[in-house]
Amino acid sequence: APISIVGAAADIKNFLFLQHGEMNEEKARKKTAARSSNALLTSPGVGELNPNTDPPARKEQSPGRQLFVDAHALPSPSEQKAAKAEIIPKHRAQLLALMDEEMGQRATILDEHTTSHLEMPRTSSVKLKSLRSTRTGCSKQVKMEADDHYEKGNYAQAVAMYSKAIALSVDGTTRLNVLLGNRSAALFMAQDYAQCVDDCVKVTLTEPANVKLYSRAIKAAVMMGDLEKAAQVHTLVDPQYVTSQMQTEYNKIVQAIDDLKEANRKHGTPDGDRMWERLMTKFSETHVFRMQLADSVAAQSNYTKAIDLLSLLTAPNRPPGVAYRIAKYRYMSGFEHFDAAKSALQEFLQDAQCAKMLALIKAVDEAKQDGNNLFATRNFAASVDQYTKAIELDLTNGKILRILYCNRAAAFKELSRFQEGVDDCTRAIDLDPAFGKAYARRARCLMLQKNYDGAARDFRAALQHDPSDKDIAKELKNAEEAIAKEIEKEKDFFYVLDIDSRTTDVEMKTKYRALCLRWHPDKNADKSADEKLVAERKFKALNEAYSTLSNPEKRREYELKRDRERYANINRASTATANAAKYTRTRHTGGTAAPGGYGSYNSNTFW
């Protein structure tokens, strides 16, 4: 706080007054002492009592009194004058310094007060705006943040901040049309073309001369492949604002609308491919037409060409839809392309469609691998469950379904569920008629079902797709031998009806009906030509067997004939065995060679 001049002056005055008072008191004391000294000099003698002046109790002067008088002796007038001359100038200088300091502080306070008074209206206005923005939000500040995101290429964040600023635009710090225009630019760069068109149209409703936003809306509509929308936006422009460039673009759009309709109508065919190529050439910056061409090619199962078409788009310009399609086509190409499909999606995990595709690929791959591992450890029931899980995840991808069905068929075979194995192999063959492994696996299941004709047919088909497989060739030979034995056995009516001589008539009839349902030609009308021939032969044998064994007289005659043939076969087998033994003895004993033999042999020769 500033030092008060009045206070300082009062302090100096009090100091001088006290000093003057002390000097007067010292003068009085000195006079008293002088009078006392004179009285002593005129007294009768030292030690004598003067009854006129001294009291009776005081007979002599006290030594302490003398010391007090000596200690408080007053200074001389010259000394007092010198002290006064030294003190007064000193305090006068202090007083002047204090006065100068107080005047300087008063001037500083006056300047600050004047400045504060002038700045008060502006400061109050700023504070009021700050309070208002704190209460309702400041659209201008949010817009600045959005502009910064846009400049850095963070278009998704820019769109979000512009949207926030639009919601706060009621504070009046930023025009709504400015915010909508800026957001439309961010939406265009973020490839959200539909919303971009909407924002541009909103602005042009109140600013019909804003040709820039009309052009942006038309270009956005073309970029999303909606040529009719682009033409419609062009019609909203006042003719006086239409530039020559806009008119040229409009004419090109109108001509391409017919091509677009034709391409959609013939999508998935070579003619449709040509129409999409024409549109792609006219609008080279429009990725939608390239993606539609890839979809059309992929619909014809030409996934390699579809991937090549989309791979031409470089990563910075590649929208999530392109990455999704590349991953999907690789996924549709089979398990061997799963890793490449996953890699194509890594940069677009924020896109919901891409994230969903990646999750599907991982789930199918994991289920298939788990099934394979369980099969390798001979846990066939659990492996069936894993293969089924993988199949149910996606029933549209034929390339992976054929593998999963074939793998599950192998597990069914090990579980002796042969018919389920046959059905799964049939599904795999329907998806890929050139899948040789599925033919071979179905043939093995049919062999275990004793359907040798069907097994031989499938083995032949498997050899056509892999002629170098020697194991399949051996299995085919075994199947053909089994067929020969089967035909021979079909002469046995008891074998045909799957009964024996102790079976009752009721049981035989039940068995016959069940077999008729299986081999009736009407039940096998949808089968292949070979299967139809086998069914006809089986059905004919069934009828012959049942008509014979159900008639007592025919059955008696048949049983007698069968017994005679059996005995004759036994005799032929015995003779053949004896001849073989004789032939062996002759070769090893060095005797006469058996008919058709190789001459004599040394007895020491071993086989």
Coordinates of C-alpha atoms in Angstrom, one line a residue:
A1 CA 0.0 0.0 0.0
P2 CA 1.3 3.6 -0.7
I3 CA 2.9 5.4 2.3
S4 CA 0.8 8.3 3.6
I5 CA 2.5 11.7 3.6
V6 CA 0.3 12.9 6.4
G7 CA 1.2 9.9 8.5
A8 CA 4.9 10.4 7.9
A9 CA 4.7 14.1 8.8
A10 CA 2.9 13.3 12.0
D11 CA 5.6 10.8 13.0
I12 CA 8.3 13.4 12.5
K13 CA 6.4 16.1 14.5
N14 CA 5.9 13.7 17.4
F15 CA 9.6 12.8 17.3
L16 CA 10.6 16.5 17.5
F17 CA 8.0 17.3 20.3
L18 CA 9.3 14.4 22.4
Q19 CA 12.9 15.5 21.9
H20 CA 12.1 19.1 22.9
G21 CA 10.2 17.9 26.0
E22 CA 13.2 15.9 27.1
M23 CA 15.5 18.9 26.7
N24 CA 13.3 21.1 28.8
E25 CA 13.1 18.4 31.5
E26 CA 16.9 18.2 31.5
K27 CA 17.2 22.0 31.9
A28 CA 14.9 21.9 35.0
R29 CA 16.9 19.1 36.5
K30 CA 20.1 21.1 35.9
K31 CA 18.7 24.2 37.7
T32 CA 17.7 22.2 40.7
A33 CA 21.1 20.6 40.9
A34 CA 22.7 24.0 40.8
R35 CA 20.6 25.4 43.6
S36 CA 21.4 22.3 45.7
S37 CA 25.1 22.8 45.1
N38 CA 25.0 26.5 46.2
A39 CA 23.2 25.6 49.4
L40 CA 25.9 23.1 50.3
L41 CA 28.7 25.7 49.8
T42 CA 27.0 28.2 52.1
S43 CA 26.4 25.7 54.9
P44 CA 28.3 25.9 58.3
G45 CA 30.4 22.9 57.7
V46 CA 30.5 19.5 56.4
G47 CA 28.7 17.2 58.7
E48 CA 27.0 19.9 60.7
L49 CA 23.2 20.1 60.8
N50 CA 21.6 23.2 59.6
P51 CA 18.2 23.4 61.1
N52 CA 17.0 26.0 58.7
T53 CA 17.7 24.0 55.5
D54 CA 18.3 20.3 56.1
P55 CA 15.8 17.9 57.4
P56 CA 16.8 16.1 60.6
A57 CA 17.2 12.7 58.9
R58 CA 19.7 13.8 56.1
K59 CA 23.1 14.3 57.7
E60 CA 25.2 13.9 54.5
Q61 CA 24.8 13.7 50.6
S62 CA 24.1 10.1 49.3
P63 CA 26.8 8.7 46.9
G64 CA 24.1 7.2 44.6
R65 CA 22.5 10.6 44.3
Q66 CA 25.7 12.0 43.1
L67 CA 26.1 9.3 40.5
F68 CA 22.5 10.0 39.2
V69 CA 23.2 13.6 38.8
D70 CA 26.5 13.0 36.9
A71 CA 24.8 10.5 34.6
H72 CA 21.9 12.8 33.7
A73 CA 23.8 16.0 33.2
L74 CA 22.2 18.0 30.4
P75 CA 24.3 18.7 27.2
S76 CA 25.5 22.1 26.5
P77 CA 23.5 24.5 24.2
S78 CA 26.1 24.0 21.4
E79 CA 25.7 20.3 21.6
Q80 CA 22.0 20.6 21.4
K81 CA 22.2 22.9 18.4
A82 CA 24.5 20.5 16.6
A83 CA 22.2 17.5 17.1
K84 CA 19.2 19.5 15.9
A85 CA 21.1 20.6 12.8
E86 CA 21.9 16.9 12.1
I87 CA 18.4 15.4 12.6
I88 CA 16.1 17.9 10.9
P89 CA 17.7 17.7 7.3
K90 CA 17.7 13.9 7.5
H91 CA 14.0 13.7 8.3
R92 CA 13.2 16.4 5.7
A93 CA 14.9 14.3 3.0
Q94 CA 12.9 11.2 4.1
L95 CA 9.7 13.2 4.0
L96 CA 10.4 14.4 0.4
A97 CA 11.2 10.9 -0.8
L98 CA 8.0 9.6 0.6
M99 CA 6.0 12.4 -1.1
D100 CA 7.6 11.6 -4.5
E101 CA 6.9 7.9 -4.1
E102 CA 3.3 8.6 -3.2
M103 CA 2.8 10.8 -6.2
G104 CA 4.2 8.1 -8.5
Q105 CA 1.9 5.5 -7.1
R106 CA -1.1 7.8 -7.4
A107 CA -0.2 8.3 -11.1
T108 CA 0.1 4.5 -11.7
I109 CA -3.2 3.8 -10.0
L110 CA -4.9 6.5 -12.1
D111 CA -3.6 5.1 -15.4
E112 CA -4.7 1.5 -14.5
H113 CA -8.1 2.8 -13.5
T114 CA -8.4 4.7 -16.8
T115 CA -7.3 1.6 -18.9
S116 CA -9.6 -0.7 -17.0
H117 CA -12.5 1.7 -17.6
L118 CA -11.9 1.7 -21.3
E119 CA -11.5 -2.1 -21.6
M120 CA -14.5 -3.0 -19.5
P121 CA -17.1 -3.0 -22.3
R122 CA -15.0 -5.2 -24.6
T123 CA -14.0 -7.5 -21.8
S124 CA -17.6 -7.8 -20.7
S125 CA -18.7 -8.7 -24.2
V126 CA -16.0 -11.4 -24.6
K127 CA -16.9 -12.9 -21.2
L128 CA -20.6 -12.9 -22.1
K129 CA -19.8 -14.7 -25.4
S130 CA -17.6 -17.2 -23.5
L131 CA -20.4 -17.9 -21.0
R132 CA -22.9 -18.3 -23.8
S133 CA -20.6 -20.7 -25.7
T134 CA -20.0 -22.7 -22.5
R135 CA -23.8 -22.9 -22.0
T136 CA -24.9 -23.9 -25.6
G137 CA -21.7 -25.0 -27.3
C138 CA -19.6 -23.1 -29.9
S139 CA -20.2 -24.2 -33.5
K140 CA -17.3 -22.0 -34.7
Q141 CA -14.8 -23.8 -32.5
V142 CA -16.1 -27.2 -33.5
K143 CA -15.9 -26.2 -37.2
M144 CA -12.2 -25.2 -36.7
E145 CA -11.5 -28.7 -35.3
A146 CA -13.4 -30.2 -38.2
D147 CA -11.4 -28.2 -40.7
D148 CA -8.2 -29.4 -39.1
H149 CA -9.3 -33.0 -39.4
Y150 CA -10.1 -32.4 -43.1
E151 CA -6.7 -30.9 -43.8
K152 CA -5.0 -33.9 -42.2
G153 CA -7.1 -36.3 -44.3
N154 CA -9.1 -37.7 -41.4
Y155 CA -12.4 -37.4 -43.3
A156 CA -14.5 -39.6 -41.1
Q157 CA -13.6 -37.5 -38.0
A158 CA -14.2 -34.4 -40.1
V159 CA -17.7 -35.5 -41.0
A160 CA -18.4 -36.2 -37.3
M161 CA -17.2 -32.8 -36.2
Y162 CA -19.1 -31.0 -38.9
S163 CA -22.2 -32.8 -37.9
K164 CA -21.6 -31.7 -34.3
A165 CA -21.1 -28.1 -35.5
I166 CA -24.4 -28.2 -37.5
A167 CA -26.2 -29.3 -34.3
L168 CA -24.7 -26.3 -32.5
S169 CA -25.2 -23.8 -35.3
V170 CA -28.2 -22.2 -33.4
D171 CA -25.6 -20.1 -31.5
G172 CA -25.2 -18.0 -34.7
T173 CA -21.4 -18.1 -34.7
T174 CA -21.3 -20.0 -38.0
R175 CA -23.7 -20.1 -41.0
L176 CA -25.5 -23.4 -41.5
N177 CA -24.9 -23.5 -45.2
V178 CA -21.2 -23.1 -44.7
L179 CA -21.2 -26.1 -42.4
L180 CA -23.3 -28.2 -44.8
G181 CA -21.0 -27.3 -47.7
N182 CA -17.9 -28.3 -45.7
R183 CA -19.5 -31.5 -44.6
S184 CA -20.5 -32.4 -48.1
A185 CA -16.8 -32.1 -49.1
A186 CA -15.7 -34.4 -46.3
L187 CA -18.5 -36.9 -47.1
F188 CA -17.3 -37.0 -50.7
M189 CA -13.7 -37.7 -49.7
A190 CA -15.0 -40.3 -47.2
Q191 CA -16.9 -41.9 -50.2
D192 CA -20.3 -41.4 -48.5
Y193 CA -21.8 -40.2 -51.7
A194 CA -25.5 -40.5 -50.9
Q195 CA -25.2 -38.2 -47.9
C196 CA -23.0 -35.8 -49.8
V197 CA -25.7 -35.4 -52.4
D198 CA -28.3 -34.6 -49.7
D199 CA -26.1 -31.9 -48.1
C200 CA -25.4 -30.3 -51.4
V201 CA -29.1 -30.1 -52.4
K202 CA -30.0 -28.6 -49.0
V203 CA -27.5 -25.8 -49.6
T204 CA -28.7 -25.1 -53.2
L205 CA -32.3 -24.7 -52.0
T206 CA -31.3 -21.4 -50.4
E207 CA -28.3 -20.6 -52.7
P208 CA -29.5 -21.5 -56.2
A209 CA -26.4 -19.8 -57.7
N210 CA -24.0 -22.1 -55.9
V211 CA -22.8 -24.0 -59.0
K212 CA -19.9 -25.6 -57.1
L213 CA -22.2 -27.6 -54.9
Y214 CA -24.5 -28.6 -57.8
S215 CA -21.4 -30.0 -59.6
R216 CA -20.3 -31.8 -56.4
A217 CA -23.7 -33.4 -56.0
I218 CA -23.8 -34.6 -59.7
K219 CA -20.3 -36.0 -59.4
A220 CA -21.2 -37.8 -56.1
A221 CA -24.3 -39.4 -57.7
V222 CA -22.1 -40.6 -60.6
M223 CA -19.5 -42.0 -58.2
M224 CA -22.1 -44.1 -56.5
G225 CA -23.4 -45.4 -59.9
D226 CA -26.8 -43.7 -59.7
L227 CA -26.9 -42.0 -63.1
E228 CA -30.6 -41.2 -62.9
K229 CA -30.0 -39.4 -59.6
A230 CA -27.2 -37.4 -61.3
A231 CA -29.5 -36.4 -64.1
Q232 CA -32.2 -35.4 -61.6
V233 CA -29.8 -33.1 -59.7
H234 CA -28.8 -31.4 -63.0
T235 CA -32.4 -30.6 -63.7
L236 CA -32.5 -28.6 -60.4
V237 CA -29.9 -26.1 -61.7
D238 CA -31.3 -22.8 -63.0
P239 CA -30.5 -22.6 -66.7
Q240 CA -28.7 -19.3 -66.3
Y241 CA -26.1 -21.0 -64.0
V242 CA -25.5 -24.1 -66.2
T243 CA -22.0 -24.0 -67.6
S244 CA -20.9 -25.7 -70.8
Q245 CA -18.9 -28.3 -68.9
M246 CA -22.0 -29.2 -66.8
Q247 CA -24.1 -29.5 -70.0
T248 CA -21.5 -31.9 -71.6
E249 CA -21.5 -34.0 -68.5
Y250 CA -25.3 -34.1 -68.4
N251 CA -25.5 -35.3 -72.0
K252 CA -23.0 -38.1 -71.3
I253 CA -25.0 -39.2 -68.2
V254 CA -28.3 -39.4 -70.2
Q255 CA -26.7 -41.5 -72.9
A256 CA -25.2 -43.9 -70.3
I257 CA -28.5 -44.5 -68.5
D258 CA -29.7 -47.0 -71.2
D259 CA -26.4 -48.8 -71.0
L260 CA -26.8 -49.2 -67.2
K261 CA -30.3 -50.7 -67.6
E262 CA -29.0 -53.2 -70.2
A263 CA -26.0 -54.1 -68.0
N264 CA -28.3 -54.8 -65.0
R265 CA -30.6 -56.9 -67.1
K266 CA -27.8 -59.1 -68.5
H267 CA -25.7 -59.2 -65.3
G268 CA -23.8 -62.5 -64.9
T269 CA -23.5 -63.2 -68.6
P270 CA -20.8 -62.3 -71.2
D271 CA -23.2 -59.7 -72.7
G272 CA -23.6 -58.1 -69.3
D273 CA -19.8 -58.1 -68.9
R274 CA -19.5 -56.1 -72.1
M275 CA -22.0 -53.5 -71.0
W276 CA -20.3 -53.0 -67.7
E277 CA -17.0 -52.6 -69.5
R278 CA -18.5 -49.8 -71.6
L279 CA -19.7 -48.0 -68.5
M280 CA -16.4 -48.5 -66.8
T281 CA -14.7 -46.8 -69.8
K282 CA -17.0 -43.8 -69.8
F283 CA -16.7 -43.2 -66.1
S284 CA -13.2 -44.3 -65.3
E285 CA -13.3 -42.7 -61.8
T286 CA -16.4 -44.6 -60.8
H287 CA -15.4 -47.7 -58.9
V288 CA -19.0 -49.0 -58.7
F289 CA -19.0 -50.0 -62.4
R290 CA -15.7 -51.8 -62.0
M291 CA -17.1 -53.6 -59.0
Q292 CA -20.3 -54.5 -60.9
L293 CA -18.2 -56.0 -63.7
A294 CA -16.2 -58.0 -61.2
D295 CA -19.5 -59.3 -59.6
S296 CA -20.8 -60.2 -63.1
V297 CA -17.6 -62.2 -63.8
A298 CA -17.6 -63.8 -60.4
A299 CA -21.3 -64.9 -60.9
Q300 CA -19.8 -67.1 -63.7
S301 CA -17.4 -68.6 -61.2
N302 CA -14.4 -66.8 -62.8
Y303 CA -13.0 -65.6 -59.5
T304 CA -9.5 -65.1 -60.8
K305 CA -10.5 -62.6 -63.4
A306 CA -12.8 -60.8 -60.9
I307 CA -9.9 -60.5 -58.5
D308 CA -7.6 -59.2 -61.3
L309 CA -10.2 -56.5 -62.2
L310 CA -10.3 -55.2 -58.6
S311 CA -6.6 -55.5 -57.9
L312 CA -5.9 -52.7 -60.4
L313 CA -7.3 -50.2 -57.9
T314 CA -4.4 -49.1 -55.7
A315 CA -4.7 -49.1 -51.9
P316 CA -5.2 -45.3 -51.3
N317 CA -8.1 -45.2 -53.8
R318 CA -9.5 -48.6 -52.8
P319 CA -12.9 -48.3 -51.0
P320 CA -13.9 -50.9 -48.4
G321 CA -16.3 -52.4 -50.9
V322 CA -13.4 -53.3 -53.2
A323 CA -11.5 -55.0 -50.4
Y324 CA -14.6 -56.9 -49.3
R325 CA -15.1 -58.2 -52.8
I326 CA -11.4 -59.3 -53.2
A327 CA -11.6 -61.1 -49.9
K328 CA -14.9 -62.7 -50.8
Y329 CA -13.7 -64.0 -54.2
R330 CA -10.6 -65.5 -52.6
Y331 CA -12.8 -67.1 -50.0
M332 CA -15.0 -68.5 -52.7
S333 CA -12.0 -69.9 -54.4
G334 CA -11.3 -72.5 -51.7
F335 CA -9.4 -73.1 -48.5
E336 CA -6.0 -72.6 -50.1
H337 CA -6.8 -68.9 -50.7
F338 CA -8.0 -68.2 -47.1
D339 CA -4.8 -66.5 -46.0
A340 CA -4.8 -64.1 -49.0
A341 CA -8.5 -63.3 -48.2
K342 CA -7.6 -62.4 -44.6
S343 CA -4.8 -60.1 -45.7
A344 CA -7.1 -58.2 -48.0
L345 CA -9.3 -57.2 -45.1
Q346 CA -6.7 -56.2 -42.5
E347 CA -6.8 -52.5 -43.5
F348 CA -10.6 -52.2 -43.5
L349 CA -11.6 -53.8 -40.1
Q350 CA -13.5 -50.6 -39.2
D351 CA -15.9 -51.4 -42.0
A352 CA -18.8 -53.6 -40.7
Q353 CA -19.0 -55.6 -43.9
C354 CA -15.3 -56.3 -44.0
A355 CA -15.2 -57.2 -40.4
K356 CA -18.1 -59.7 -40.8
M357 CA -16.4 -61.4 -43.8
L358 CA -13.1 -61.8 -41.8
A359 CA -15.0 -63.3 -38.9
L360 CA -16.7 -65.8 -41.2
I361 CA -13.4 -66.8 -42.9
K362 CA -11.7 -67.4 -39.5
A363 CA -14.7 -69.4 -38.1
V364 CA -14.9 -71.7 -41.1
D365 CA -11.2 -72.3 -41.2
E366 CA -10.9 -73.0 -37.5
A367 CA -13.8 -75.5 -37.5
K368 CA -12.3 -77.3 -40.5
Q369 CA -8.9 -77.5 -38.9
D370 CA -10.4 -78.7 -35.6
G371 CA -12.2 -81.5 -37.6
N372 CA -9.0 -82.6 -39.3
N373 CA -7.1 -82.7 -36.0
L374 CA -9.9 -84.8 -34.3
F375 CA -10.0 -87.1 -37.3
A376 CA -6.2 -87.6 -37.0
T377 CA -6.6 -88.7 -33.4
R378 CA -9.5 -91.1 -34.4
N379 CA -12.1 -89.1 -32.6
F380 CA -14.5 -89.5 -35.5
A381 CA -17.7 -88.5 -33.7
A382 CA -16.2 -85.2 -32.6
S383 CA -14.7 -84.5 -36.0
V384 CA -18.2 -85.0 -37.6
D385 CA -19.5 -82.3 -35.3
Q386 CA -16.8 -79.9 -36.3
Y387 CA -17.3 -80.5 -40.0
T388 CA -21.0 -80.0 -39.6
K389 CA -20.3 -76.7 -37.8
A390 CA -18.2 -75.5 -40.6
I391 CA -20.8 -76.5 -43.2
E392 CA -23.6 -74.7 -41.4
L393 CA -21.6 -71.5 -41.2
D394 CA -21.9 -71.0 -45.0
L395 CA -24.0 -73.1 -47.3
T396 CA -23.3 -70.9 -50.4
N397 CA -19.6 -71.6 -51.0
G398 CA -19.4 -74.7 -53.1
K399 CA -15.6 -74.7 -53.2
I400 CA -15.3 -75.3 -49.5
L401 CA -18.5 -77.3 -49.1
R402 CA -17.3 -80.0 -51.4
I403 CA -14.2 -80.4 -49.2
L404 CA -16.2 -80.4 -45.9
Y405 CA -18.8 -82.9 -47.2
C406 CA -16.0 -85.2 -48.4
N407 CA -14.2 -85.0 -45.1
R408 CA -17.3 -85.6 -43.1
A409 CA -18.1 -88.6 -45.4
A410 CA -14.7 -90.1 -44.4
A411 CA -15.6 -89.7 -40.7
F412 CA -19.0 -91.3 -41.3
K413 CA -17.3 -94.3 -43.0
E414 CA -15.1 -94.8 -40.0
L415 CA -18.2 -94.8 -37.8
S416 CA -19.9 -97.4 -40.1
R417 CA -22.5 -94.8 -41.0
F418 CA -22.1 -95.7 -44.7
Q419 CA -25.3 -94.3 -46.1
E420 CA -24.6 -90.9 -44.6
G421 CA -21.1 -91.1 -46.1
V422 CA -22.6 -91.9 -49.5
D423 CA -25.0 -88.9 -49.2
D424 CA -22.2 -86.5 -48.3
C425 CA -20.1 -87.7 -51.2
T426 CA -23.1 -87.2 -53.5
R427 CA -23.5 -83.6 -52.3
A428 CA -19.8 -83.0 -53.0
I429 CA -20.1 -84.4 -56.5
D430 CA -23.1 -82.3 -57.2
L431 CA -21.1 -79.2 -56.3
D432 CA -18.1 -80.3 -58.3
P433 CA -18.7 -83.1 -60.8
A434 CA -14.9 -83.3 -61.5
F435 CA -14.1 -84.0 -57.8
G436 CA -12.3 -87.4 -58.2
K437 CA -11.7 -87.9 -54.5
A438 CA -15.5 -87.7 -53.8
Y439 CA -16.1 -90.5 -56.3
A440 CA -13.5 -92.7 -54.8
R441 CA -14.8 -92.2 -51.2
R442 CA -18.4 -92.9 -52.2
A443 CA -17.2 -96.0 -54.0
R444 CA -15.6 -97.3 -50.8
C445 CA -18.8 -96.6 -48.8
L446 CA -20.8 -98.5 -51.5
M447 CA -18.4 -101.4 -51.3
L448 CA -19.1 -101.7 -47.6
Q449 CA -22.8 -101.6 -48.4
K450 CA -22.2 -104.4 -50.9
N451 CA -23.4 -102.2 -53.7
Y452 CA -20.6 -103.4 -56.0
D453 CA -22.1 -102.1 -59.2
G454 CA -22.3 -98.6 -57.8
A455 CA -18.8 -98.9 -56.3
A456 CA -17.3 -100.0 -59.7
R457 CA -19.1 -97.1 -61.4
D458 CA -17.6 -94.6 -59.0
F459 CA -14.1 -96.1 -59.2
R460 CA -14.2 -95.8 -62.9
A461 CA -15.2 -92.1 -62.6
A462 CA -12.4 -91.5 -60.1
L463 CA -9.9 -93.0 -62.5
Q464 CA -11.1 -90.7 -65.3
H465 CA -10.1 -87.7 -63.2
D466 CA -6.8 -89.3 -61.9
P467 CA -5.7 -92.1 -64.2
S468 CA -2.4 -92.4 -62.5
D469 CA -3.8 -93.5 -59.2
K470 CA -2.9 -97.2 -59.0
D471 CA -4.8 -97.8 -55.7
I472 CA -8.1 -96.9 -57.3
A473 CA -7.3 -99.2 -60.2
K474 CA -6.9 -102.1 -57.7
E475 CA -10.1 -101.2 -55.9
L476 CA -11.9 -101.1 -59.3
K477 CA -10.7 -104.7 -60.0
N478 CA -11.9 -105.9 -56.6
A479 CA -15.3 -104.3 -57.3
E480 CA -15.6 -106.0 -60.6
E481 CA -14.7 -109.4 -59.1
A482 CA -17.3 -108.8 -56.4
I483 CA -19.9 -108.1 -59.1
A484 CA -19.2 -111.4 -60.8
K485 CA -19.6 -113.2 -57.5
E486 CA -22.8 -111.2 -56.9
I487 CA -24.3 -112.3 -60.1
E488 CA -23.4 -115.9 -59.3
K489 CA -25.0 -115.5 -55.9
E490 CA -28.2 -114.1 -57.4
K491 CA -28.9 -117.5 -58.6
D492 CA -29.5 -118.4 -55.0
F493 CA -33.0 -117.2 -54.2
F494 CA -32.4 -117.4 -50.5
Y495 CA -29.5 -115.0 -50.9
V496 CA -31.5 -112.7 -53.1
L497 CA -34.2 -112.4 -50.5
D498 CA -31.7 -112.2 -47.7
I499 CA -33.3 -115.2 -45.8
D500 CA -32.4 -118.8 -45.0
S501 CA -34.3 -122.1 -45.1
R502 CA -35.7 -121.5 -41.6
T503 CA -37.3 -118.2 -42.4
T504 CA -41.1 -118.3 -42.1
D505 CA -43.4 -117.2 -44.9
V506 CA -44.5 -114.1 -43.1
E507 CA -40.9 -113.1 -42.5
M508 CA -40.1 -113.8 -46.1
K509 CA -42.9 -111.7 -47.4
T510 CA -41.9 -108.7 -45.2
K511 CA -38.3 -109.0 -46.4
Y512 CA -39.5 -109.1 -50.0
R513 CA -41.6 -106.0 -49.7
A514 CA -38.8 -104.0 -48.1
L515 CA -36.4 -105.0 -50.9
C516 CA -39.0 -104.1 -53.6
L517 CA -39.2 -100.6 -52.2
R518 CA -35.5 -100.3 -52.5
W519 CA -35.1 -101.7 -56.0
H520 CA -38.3 -100.8 -57.7
P521 CA -37.7 -98.9 -61.0
D522 CA -40.0 -96.0 -59.9
K523 CA -37.9 -95.5 -56.8
N524 CA -34.7 -95.3 -59.0
A525 CA -36.1 -93.1 -61.8
D526 CA -33.8 -90.2 -60.9
K527 CA -30.6 -92.3 -60.8
S528 CA -28.0 -92.6 -63.5
A529 CA -28.3 -95.1 -66.4
D530 CA -26.0 -97.6 -64.7
E531 CA -27.9 -97.4 -61.5
K532 CA -31.2 -97.9 -63.3
L533 CA -29.8 -101.1 -64.9
V534 CA -28.7 -102.5 -61.5
A535 CA -32.1 -101.7 -60.0
E536 CA -33.9 -103.4 -62.8
R537 CA -31.7 -106.5 -62.5
K538 CA -32.2 -106.6 -58.7
F539 CA -35.9 -106.1 -58.9
K540 CA -36.2 -108.9 -61.5
A541 CA -34.2 -111.3 -59.4
L542 CA -36.4 -110.4 -56.3
N543 CA -39.6 -111.3 -58.2
E544 CA -38.2 -114.5 -59.5
A545 CA -37.0 -115.5 -56.1
Y546 CA -40.2 -114.7 -54.2
S547 CA -42.4 -116.4 -56.8
T548 CA -40.4 -119.6 -56.5
L549 CA -39.9 -119.7 -52.7
S550 CA -43.5 -118.7 -51.9
N551 CA -44.9 -121.6 -53.9
P552 CA -44.3 -124.9 -51.9
E553 CA -44.0 -127.1 -55.0
K554 CA -41.6 -124.8 -56.8
R555 CA -39.6 -124.3 -53.6
R556 CA -39.2 -128.1 -53.2
E557 CA -38.0 -128.5 -56.8
Y558 CA -35.6 -125.5 -56.4
E559 CA -34.1 -126.8 -53.1
L560 CA -33.5 -130.3 -54.7
K561 CA -31.8 -128.6 -57.7
R562 CA -29.7 -126.4 -55.5
D563 CA -28.5 -129.4 -53.4
R564 CA -27.4 -131.3 -56.5
E565 CA -25.5 -128.3 -57.7
R566 CA -23.9 -127.8 -54.4
Y567 CA -22.7 -131.5 -54.2
A568 CA -21.4 -131.2 -57.8
N569 CA -19.4 -128.1 -56.9
I570 CA -18.0 -129.8 -53.8
N571 CA -16.8 -132.7 -56.0
R572 CA -15.2 -130.4 -58.5
A573 CA -13.5 -128.5 -55.7
S574 CA -12.1 -131.7 -54.2
T575 CA -10.8 -132.9 -57.6
A576 CA -9.1 -129.6 -58.2
T577 CA -7.5 -129.7 -54.7
A578 CA -6.1 -133.2 -55.3
N579 CA -4.7 -132.3 -58.7
A580 CA -3.0 -129.3 -57.2
A581 CA -1.4 -131.4 -54.5
K582 CA -0.2 -134.0 -57.0
Y583 CA 1.3 -131.2 -59.2
T584 CA 3.1 -129.8 -56.2
R585 CA 4.6 -133.2 -55.1
T586 CA 5.8 -133.9 -58.6
R587 CA 7.7 -130.6 -58.9
H588 CA 9.4 -131.0 -55.5
T589 CA 10.4 -134.6 -55.8
G590 CA 12.0 -134.4 -59.2
G591 CA 9.6 -137.0 -60.7
T592 CA 7.6 -136.8 -63.9
A593 CA 6.4 -133.3 -64.6
A594 CA 2.8 -132.7 -64.1
P595 CA 0.8 -131.9 -67.3
G596 CA 1.8 -128.5 -68.3
G597 CA 4.7 -128.6 -65.8
Y598 CA 8.2 -127.2 -66.1
G599 CA 10.3 -130.4 -65.9
S600 CA 12.2 -131.9 -62.9
Y601 CA 13.4 -129.8 -60.0
N602 CA 16.1 -130.5 -57.3
S603 CA 14.6 -131.3 -54.0
N604 CA 16.8 -128.7 -52.4
T605 CA 15.0 -125.9 -54.3
F606 CA 12.7 -123.8 -52.0
W607 CA 9.7 -121.4 -52.9

